[in-house]
Coordinates of C-alpha atoms and ligand atoms in Angstrom, one line a residue:
M13 CA 53.3 38.0 -83.9
P14 CA 50.4 35.5 -84.0
Q15 CA 51.4 31.8 -84.0
R16 CA 51.0 30.2 -87.5
I17 CA 48.7 27.2 -87.5
V18 CA 47.9 24.6 -90.1
A19 CA 45.0 22.5 -88.9
G20 CA 43.2 19.5 -90.5
N21 CA 39.5 18.9 -89.8
W22 CA 38.6 15.3 -90.7
K23 CA 34.9 15.8 -90.0
M24 CA 33.1 12.5 -89.9
N25 CA 35.7 10.7 -92.0
G26 CA 38.4 8.2 -91.3
S27 CA 39.0 4.9 -89.6
R28 CA 41.8 3.3 -87.5
A29 CA 43.3 1.8 -90.7
L30 CA 43.2 5.2 -92.5
L31 CA 44.8 6.9 -89.5
A32 CA 47.6 4.3 -89.4
A33 CA 48.4 4.7 -93.1
Y34 CA 48.1 8.5 -92.8
F35 CA 50.7 8.8 -90.0
A36 CA 53.0 6.3 -91.8
A37 CA 52.9 8.6 -94.8
M38 CA 53.4 11.7 -92.7
E39 CA 56.4 10.2 -91.0
Q40 CA 58.0 9.4 -94.3
A41 CA 57.9 13.0 -95.6
W42 CA 57.8 15.0 -92.3
M43 CA 59.7 18.3 -92.1
P44 CA 60.9 19.9 -89.0
L45 CA 58.5 22.8 -88.2
R46 CA 60.1 26.2 -88.0
R47 CA 57.1 28.5 -88.5
C48 CA 53.8 26.7 -87.7
E49 CA 52.0 24.6 -85.3
V50 CA 50.2 21.6 -86.9
L51 CA 46.9 20.4 -85.5
L52 CA 44.5 17.6 -86.4
F53 CA 40.8 17.3 -85.5
P54 CA 39.9 13.7 -86.2
P55 CA 36.6 12.2 -85.1
A56 CA 36.7 11.9 -81.3
L57 CA 36.7 8.1 -81.5
L58 CA 40.1 8.1 -83.3
L59 CA 41.7 10.4 -80.8
S60 CA 43.3 7.8 -78.6
E61 CA 44.6 6.0 -81.7
A62 CA 46.2 9.3 -82.9
L63 CA 47.9 10.2 -79.6
E64 CA 51.2 8.4 -80.0
P65 CA 51.9 9.1 -83.7
A66 CA 50.8 12.7 -83.4
A67 CA 53.0 13.3 -80.4
A68 CA 56.0 11.7 -82.3
L69 CA 55.7 14.4 -85.0
G70 CA 54.7 17.2 -82.6
I71 CA 51.2 17.4 -84.0
G72 CA 48.5 18.8 -81.6
L73 CA 45.1 17.1 -81.4
G74 CA 41.7 18.4 -81.0
V75 CA 38.0 17.5 -81.1
Q76 CA 35.4 18.9 -83.4
T77 CA 33.0 20.3 -80.9
V78 CA 32.2 20.1 -77.1
H79 CA 29.1 20.4 -75.1
P80 CA 28.6 23.4 -72.7
E81 CA 28.2 21.2 -69.7
A82 CA 30.9 19.2 -67.9
S83 CA 28.8 16.1 -67.4
G84 CA 25.2 15.0 -67.3
A85 CA 22.3 13.5 -69.2
Y86 CA 23.3 14.6 -72.7
T87 CA 23.2 11.4 -74.7
G88 CA 25.8 11.4 -77.5
E89 CA 27.5 14.6 -76.4
L90 CA 31.2 15.1 -75.5
A91 CA 32.3 17.3 -72.6
A92 CA 35.4 19.5 -72.9
E93 CA 36.8 17.8 -69.7
M94 CA 36.5 14.4 -71.4
A95 CA 38.3 15.7 -74.5
V96 CA 41.2 16.9 -72.2
D97 CA 41.2 13.6 -70.4
A98 CA 41.5 11.8 -73.8
G99 CA 44.5 13.9 -74.7
A100 CA 43.0 16.8 -76.8
Q101 CA 44.5 20.3 -76.5
W102 CA 42.1 22.0 -78.9
T103 CA 38.5 22.0 -80.0
L104 CA 36.7 23.5 -82.9
V105 CA 33.6 25.5 -81.9
G106 CA 30.9 26.9 -84.2
H107 CA 31.9 25.1 -87.4
S108 CA 29.4 26.2 -90.0
E109 CA 28.3 22.6 -90.5
R110 CA 27.2 22.5 -86.8
R111 CA 25.7 25.9 -87.0
A112 CA 23.6 24.7 -90.0
A113 CA 22.9 21.1 -89.1
C114 CA 22.6 21.3 -85.3
G115 CA 21.2 24.8 -85.2
E116 CA 24.0 26.2 -83.1
S117 CA 23.4 29.9 -82.5
N118 CA 26.1 32.6 -81.8
E119 CA 25.2 32.2 -78.1
D120 CA 25.5 28.4 -78.3
V121 CA 29.0 28.8 -79.8
A122 CA 30.0 31.3 -77.1
V123 CA 29.0 28.9 -74.3
R124 CA 30.9 26.1 -76.0
A125 CA 34.0 28.3 -76.2
A126 CA 33.6 29.2 -72.5
A127 CA 33.3 25.5 -71.6
A128 CA 36.4 24.7 -73.5
L129 CA 38.4 27.4 -71.8
R130 CA 37.2 26.3 -68.4
A131 CA 38.4 22.8 -69.0
G132 CA 41.8 24.0 -70.3
L133 CA 41.0 23.3 -74.0
K134 CA 41.9 25.9 -76.6
P135 CA 38.9 26.8 -78.8
M136 CA 39.3 27.5 -82.5
V137 CA 36.2 29.6 -83.1
C138 CA 34.8 29.2 -86.6
V139 CA 33.1 32.2 -88.2
G140 CA 31.9 32.9 -91.7
E141 CA 29.1 34.2 -93.8
V142 CA 26.8 32.3 -96.2
L143 CA 26.6 33.3 -99.9
T144 CA 23.3 35.2 -99.5
D145 CA 24.9 37.4 -96.8
R146 CA 27.9 38.1 -99.0
R147 CA 25.7 38.9 -102.0
A148 CA 23.6 41.2 -99.8
G149 CA 26.7 43.1 -98.6
R150 CA 26.2 41.7 -95.0
A151 CA 29.3 39.5 -94.8
E152 CA 31.3 41.8 -92.5
D153 CA 28.3 42.4 -90.1
V154 CA 27.6 38.6 -89.9
V155 CA 31.2 37.8 -89.0
R156 CA 31.4 40.7 -86.5
E157 CA 28.2 39.5 -84.8
Q158 CA 29.5 35.9 -84.6
L159 CA 32.8 37.1 -83.1
E160 CA 31.3 39.6 -80.7
A161 CA 29.0 37.0 -79.2
V162 CA 32.0 34.9 -78.3
L163 CA 34.0 37.9 -77.0
A164 CA 31.0 39.0 -74.9
T165 CA 31.2 35.7 -73.1
V166 CA 34.9 34.8 -72.9
G167 CA 36.6 38.2 -73.3
E168 CA 40.3 38.3 -73.0
D169 CA 40.4 34.5 -72.3
L170 CA 40.2 34.1 -76.1
S171 CA 43.9 34.9 -76.1
A172 CA 44.4 31.1 -75.6
G173 CA 42.5 30.2 -78.7
A174 CA 42.3 31.0 -82.4
I175 CA 39.8 32.2 -85.0
A176 CA 39.0 30.3 -88.2
Y177 CA 37.4 32.5 -90.9
E178 CA 35.5 30.1 -93.1
P179 CA 33.2 31.7 -95.7
V180 CA 30.5 29.0 -95.9
W181 CA 30.3 29.3 -99.7
A182 CA 33.9 28.1 -99.9
I183 CA 33.7 25.1 -97.7
G184 CA 33.8 21.8 -99.6
T185 CA 32.8 23.5 -102.8
G186 CA 36.2 23.8 -104.4
E187 CA 35.7 27.6 -104.5
T188 CA 38.2 29.4 -102.4
A189 CA 37.9 33.1 -101.4
S190 CA 40.6 35.0 -103.3
P191 CA 43.6 36.0 -101.1
E192 CA 42.3 39.6 -101.3
V193 CA 38.8 38.8 -100.2
A194 CA 40.1 36.6 -97.4
Q195 CA 42.6 39.1 -96.2
A196 CA 40.0 41.9 -96.1
M197 CA 37.8 39.8 -93.7
H198 CA 40.9 38.8 -91.7
A199 CA 41.7 42.5 -91.2
V200 CA 38.2 43.1 -90.0
I201 CA 38.5 40.2 -87.5
R202 CA 41.9 41.5 -86.3
D203 CA 40.4 44.9 -85.8
V204 CA 37.5 43.5 -83.7
L205 CA 39.9 41.4 -81.6
R206 CA 42.3 44.4 -81.1
G207 CA 39.4 46.6 -80.0
A208 CA 37.9 44.0 -77.7
A209 CA 40.6 43.5 -75.1
N210 CA 44.3 43.8 -74.5
G211 CA 46.1 40.7 -75.5
L212 CA 43.9 39.7 -78.4
A213 CA 45.8 41.4 -81.2
D214 CA 47.9 38.3 -81.6
V215 CA 45.2 35.7 -81.6
P216 CA 45.9 33.5 -84.7
I217 CA 43.3 34.0 -87.5
V218 CA 43.4 31.1 -90.0
Y219 CA 41.5 30.8 -93.2
G220 CA 39.3 27.8 -94.2
G221 CA 37.4 27.0 -97.4
S222 CA 38.8 24.6 -100.0
V223 CA 42.4 25.3 -99.1
K224 CA 44.6 23.0 -101.4
P225 CA 48.3 22.7 -102.1
D226 CA 47.9 25.0 -105.2
N227 CA 46.2 27.9 -103.5
A228 CA 47.8 27.8 -100.0
A229 CA 50.9 29.8 -100.7
A230 CA 49.0 32.8 -102.1
L231 CA 46.7 32.8 -99.1
F232 CA 49.6 32.5 -96.6
A233 CA 51.4 35.5 -98.2
E234 CA 48.6 37.8 -96.9
T235 CA 49.4 39.9 -93.8
D236 CA 46.6 38.7 -91.6
I237 CA 46.2 35.1 -92.7
D238 CA 48.0 33.1 -90.0
G239 CA 47.3 29.7 -91.4
A240 CA 44.6 27.4 -92.5
L241 CA 41.8 25.1 -91.3
V242 CA 41.8 22.4 -94.0
G243 CA 38.9 20.0 -94.5
G244 CA 38.9 17.7 -97.5
A245 CA 42.6 18.1 -98.4
S246 CA 43.7 17.2 -94.8
L247 CA 42.5 13.6 -95.3
D248 CA 45.3 13.1 -97.9
A249 CA 48.7 13.1 -96.2
A250 CA 50.5 14.3 -99.2
A251 CA 48.2 17.2 -99.8
F252 CA 48.2 18.2 -96.1
L253 CA 52.0 18.0 -96.0
A254 CA 52.2 20.2 -99.1
I255 CA 50.0 22.8 -97.4
I256 CA 52.2 22.7 -94.3
A257 CA 55.2 23.1 -96.5
A258 CA 53.6 26.1 -98.1
M259 CA 53.3 27.7 -94.7
E260 CA 56.9 26.8 -93.8
T261 CA 58.3 28.3 -97.0
H262 CA 55.9 31.1 -98.0
G263 CA 54.1 32.3 -94.9
N264 CA 55.1 35.6 -93.3
P265 CA 58.1 35.0 -91.1
Ligands
LIG26 C1 36.3 22.9 -93.1 O1 35.4 22.0 -93.1 O2 36.6 23.4 -92.1 C2 36.8 23.1 -94.5 C3 37.5 24.2 -94.6 O3 36.6 22.2 -95.5 P1 37.2 22.2 -96.9 O4 38.7 22.5 -96.8 O5 36.9 20.9 -97.5 O6 36.5 23.3 -97.7

C-alpha cells in the first residue's frame, strides 16, 4: 500500500512570526497520526525555524526546489545537499509555477529529481496539464511525458519519492478537479509507474489543486489518491488540520 501523505506548500509566503503562531495552533489541536505522513514545504529561509516544532509533532520538512548541481557559481540557488544539511527530508521538483515562471523543462525537472536522490532527499515530483491541453484532449499525454522524463533519468530510485498530480488549471483558482477526473489521471500515473520498474507501484500519488477542508474527503475516498499537496489552505493551521483529519478519517485504510 502506498504511504498516505498530506503536504503543505507555503510557496513564497510566511514569516518567522507566522510560523510560530502556526505551530502553536497546530500543537493545540494536533491529532496522533494513524494513516498519513504530514509534510511542510516552507520557504527555505524558514526551515531552521521550523525544525524543532515540526519534529515535536512528527511533521517532515522539505524545500520547494533544488538545483541540479551540488555546489558552484549559481547565485541564488539551493543545492540538495544544503537542504539535507539544513534538516530537510523532501523537496518539491517540477512545480508548475517553476515550470512556467523559471522555464523548467521536463529534462530540468528530471535532473533536479536525480540531484535530490543523490543527496538523500526525497523528491515529490509535480506533474499536471494546463487547461488548453485538457481542452484539446492532451492531458494524459502531457502528464505521461512529464513522468516518463523523470523515470528515464532516475528509474527505480523514484521509489523513495512521491508524485503530485496538480492540474495547472486547478492551482490557486478555487477550481478543484472532480474526484472522478483526478482519480482517472491518478490511475494513468499508477499504470505508468507500475510499468516502468519493479517497486514503483506503491509510490504515493497525491493530488494538488485547490484542496480545501470541504473537498478533501471526497478526493481521499478515491482508490489511487494517496493524499494531497495543499497550497493556499496549508497557510491556515485550522484548514490544514481539517484536511489532515479528512485523511485520517476518510482516506482508504
Ligand atoms: C500548489 O501550489 O501546489 C497548490 C496545490 O496550490 P493550491 O492548493 O493553492 O491550489
